[in-house]
mmCIF file with all atom_site columns, C-alpha atoms in Angstrom:
data_model
loop_
_atom_site.group_PDB
_atom_site.id
_atom_site.type_symbol
_atom_site.label_atom_id
_atom_site.label_alt_id
_atom_site.label_comp_id
_atom_site.label_asym_id
_atom_site.label_entity_id
_atom_site.label_seq_id
_atom_site.pdbx_PDB_ins_code
_atom_site.Cartn_x
_atom_site.Cartn_y
_atom_site.Cartn_z
_atom_site.occupancy
_atom_site.B_iso_or_equiv
_atom_site.pdbx_formal_charge
_atom_site.auth_seq_id
_atom_site.auth_comp_id
_atom_site.auth_asym_id
_atom_site.auth_atom_id
_atom_site.pdbx_PDB_model_num
ATOM 1  C CA . MET A 1 1  ? 10.593  -38.379 1.119  1.00 51.00 ? 304 MET A CA 1
ATOM 2  C CA . SER A 1 2  ? 12.195  -35.964 3.521  1.00 53.00 ? 305 SER A CA 1
ATOM 3  C CA . ARG A 1 3  ? 11.394  -32.265 3.615  1.00 54.00 ? 306 ARG A CA 1
ATOM 4  C CA . ARG A 1 4  ? 15.082  -31.472 3.352  1.00 59.00 ? 307 ARG A CA 1
ATOM 5  C CA . GLY A 1 5  ? 15.101  -32.499 -0.305 1.00 56.00 ? 308 GLY A CA 1
ATOM 6  C CA . CYS A 1 6  ? 12.101  -30.344 -1.144 1.00 58.00 ? 309 CYS A CA 1
ATOM 7  C CA . SER A 1 7  ? 13.089  -26.922 -2.434 1.00 58.00 ? 310 SER A CA 1
ATOM 8  C CA . LEU A 1 8  ? 9.662   -25.352 -2.022 1.00 64.00 ? 311 LEU A CA 1
ATOM 9  C CA . ARG A 1 9  ? 10.278  -22.536 0.441  1.00 63.00 ? 312 ARG A CA 1
ATOM 10 C CA . THR A 1 10 ? 7.831   -19.763 1.149  1.00 69.00 ? 313 THR A CA 1
ATOM 11 C CA . ASP A 1 11 ? 9.084   -16.319 2.068  1.00 63.00 ? 314 ASP A CA 1
ATOM 12 C CA . THR A 1 12 ? 7.137   -14.826 4.914  1.00 70.00 ? 315 THR A CA 1
ATOM 13 C CA . GLY A 1 13 ? 7.629   -11.379 6.348  1.00 69.00 ? 316 GLY A CA 1
ATOM 14 C CA . MET A 1 14 ? 10.132  -8.711  5.428  1.00 68.00 ? 317 MET A CA 1
ATOM 15 C CA . VAL A 1 15 ? 13.851  -8.454  5.944  1.00 83.00 ? 318 VAL A CA 1
ATOM 16 C CA . THR A 1 16 ? 15.455  -5.543  7.772  1.00 86.00 ? 319 THR A CA 1
ATOM 17 C CA . SER A 1 17 ? 16.239  -3.589  4.599  1.00 87.00 ? 320 SER A CA 1
ATOM 18 C CA . GLU A 1 18 ? 12.593  -3.823  3.544  1.00 88.00 ? 321 GLU A CA 1
ATOM 19 C CA . TYR A 1 19 ? 11.513  -2.542  6.955  1.00 90.00 ? 322 TYR A CA 1
ATOM 20 C CA . ALA A 1 20 ? 13.938  0.367   6.596  1.00 91.00 ? 323 ALA A CA 1
ATOM 21 C CA . MET A 1 21 ? 12.642  1.270   3.135  1.00 93.00 ? 324 MET A CA 1
ATOM 22 C CA . GLY A 1 22 ? 9.045   1.015   4.347  1.00 92.00 ? 325 GLY A CA 1
ATOM 23 C CA . LEU A 1 23 ? 9.846   3.243   7.310  1.00 94.00 ? 326 LEU A CA 1
ATOM 24 C CA . ILE A 1 24 ? 11.534  5.836   5.091  1.00 96.00 ? 327 ILE A CA 1
ATOM 25 C CA . ALA A 1 25 ? 8.536   5.835   2.746  1.00 96.00 ? 328 ALA A CA 1
ATOM 26 C CA . ALA A 1 26 ? 6.112   6.192   5.674  1.00 97.00 ? 329 ALA A CA 1
ATOM 27 C CA . VAL A 1 27 ? 8.067   9.103   7.155  1.00 97.00 ? 330 VAL A CA 1
ATOM 28 C CA . GLY A 1 28 ? 8.211   10.806  3.758  1.00 96.00 ? 331 GLY A CA 1
ATOM 29 C CA . PHE A 1 29 ? 4.473   10.365  3.278  1.00 97.00 ? 332 PHE A CA 1
ATOM 30 C CA . ALA A 1 30 ? 3.783   11.690  6.791  1.00 97.00 ? 333 ALA A CA 1
ATOM 31 C CA . GLY A 1 31 ? 5.900   14.771  6.074  1.00 96.00 ? 334 GLY A CA 1
ATOM 32 C CA . LEU A 1 32 ? 4.080   15.404  2.812  1.00 95.00 ? 335 LEU A CA 1
ATOM 33 C CA . LEU A 1 33 ? 0.705   14.948  4.485  1.00 92.00 ? 336 LEU A CA 1
ATOM 34 C CA . TYR A 1 34 ? 1.715   17.357  7.264  1.00 93.00 ? 337 TYR A CA 1
ATOM 35 C CA . LYS A 1 35 ? 2.687   20.001  4.696  1.00 92.00 ? 338 LYS A CA 1
ATOM 36 C CA . VAL A 1 36 ? -0.625  19.598  2.873  1.00 89.00 ? 339 VAL A CA 1
ATOM 37 C CA . VAL A 1 37 ? -2.749  19.729  6.037  1.00 86.00 ? 340 VAL A CA 1
ATOM 38 C CA . THR A 1 38 ? -0.938  22.787  7.376  1.00 87.00 ? 341 THR A CA 1
ATOM 39 C CA . SER A 1 39 ? -1.131  24.683  4.069  1.00 91.00 ? 342 SER A CA 1
ATOM 40 C CA . GLY A 1 40 ? -3.224  27.854  3.981  1.00 90.00 ? 343 GLY A CA 1
ATOM 41 C CA . GLN A 1 41 ? -6.132  26.543  1.904  1.00 91.00 ? 344 GLN A CA 1
ATOM 42 C CA . VAL A 1 42 ? -6.556  23.300  3.828  1.00 88.00 ? 345 VAL A CA 1
ATOM 43 C CA . ARG A 1 43 ? -6.121  25.041  7.178  1.00 88.00 ? 346 ARG A CA 1
ATOM 44 C CA . ALA A 1 44 ? -8.820  27.581  6.244  1.00 91.00 ? 347 ALA A CA 1
ATOM 45 C CA . ALA A 1 45 ? -11.190 24.830  5.095  1.00 91.00 ? 348 ALA A CA 1
ATOM 46 C CA . LEU A 1 46 ? -10.673 22.836  8.306  1.00 88.00 ? 349 LEU A CA 1
ATOM 47 C CA . GLN A 1 47 ? -11.152 25.948  10.406 1.00 90.00 ? 350 GLN A CA 1
ATOM 48 C CA . ALA A 1 48 ? -14.411 26.742  8.566  1.00 92.00 ? 351 ALA A CA 1
ATOM 49 C CA . VAL A 1 49 ? -15.690 23.206  9.184  1.00 92.00 ? 352 VAL A CA 1
ATOM 50 C CA . VAL A 1 50 ? -14.896 23.438  12.907 1.00 92.00 ? 353 VAL A CA 1
ATOM 51 C CA . GLU A 1 51 ? -16.468 26.893  13.194 1.00 92.00 ? 354 GLU A CA 1
ATOM 52 C CA . ARG A 1 52 ? -19.653 25.682  11.476 1.00 91.00 ? 355 ARG A CA 1
ATOM 53 C CA . ALA A 1 53 ? -19.781 22.640  13.750 1.00 91.00 ? 356 ALA A CA 1
ATOM 54 C CA . LEU A 1 54 ? -19.422 24.800  16.875 1.00 91.00 ? 357 LEU A CA 1
ATOM 55 C CA . ASP A 1 55 ? -21.984 27.349  15.627 1.00 87.00 ? 358 ASP A CA 1
ATOM 56 C CA . VAL A 1 56 ? -24.848 24.813  15.445 1.00 76.00 ? 359 VAL A CA 1
ATOM 57 C CA . PRO A 1 57 ? -27.735 25.818  17.777 1.00 76.00 ? 360 PRO A CA 1
ATOM 58 C CA . PHE A 1 58 ? -29.000 23.138  20.152 1.00 69.00 ? 361 PHE A CA 1
#
């Protein structure tokens, strides 16, 4: 039996439109994450962590 007659085909990978949608979602998520990290509360918490880490006596 030839493989040509067999209709079992596996889809591997993504097509260009799926790449585009994935890229748009990734950029949107990165923008949201940037806004959260640069917000006042998160910025103050990160700054406090860095200041405590630099203030450790050796």
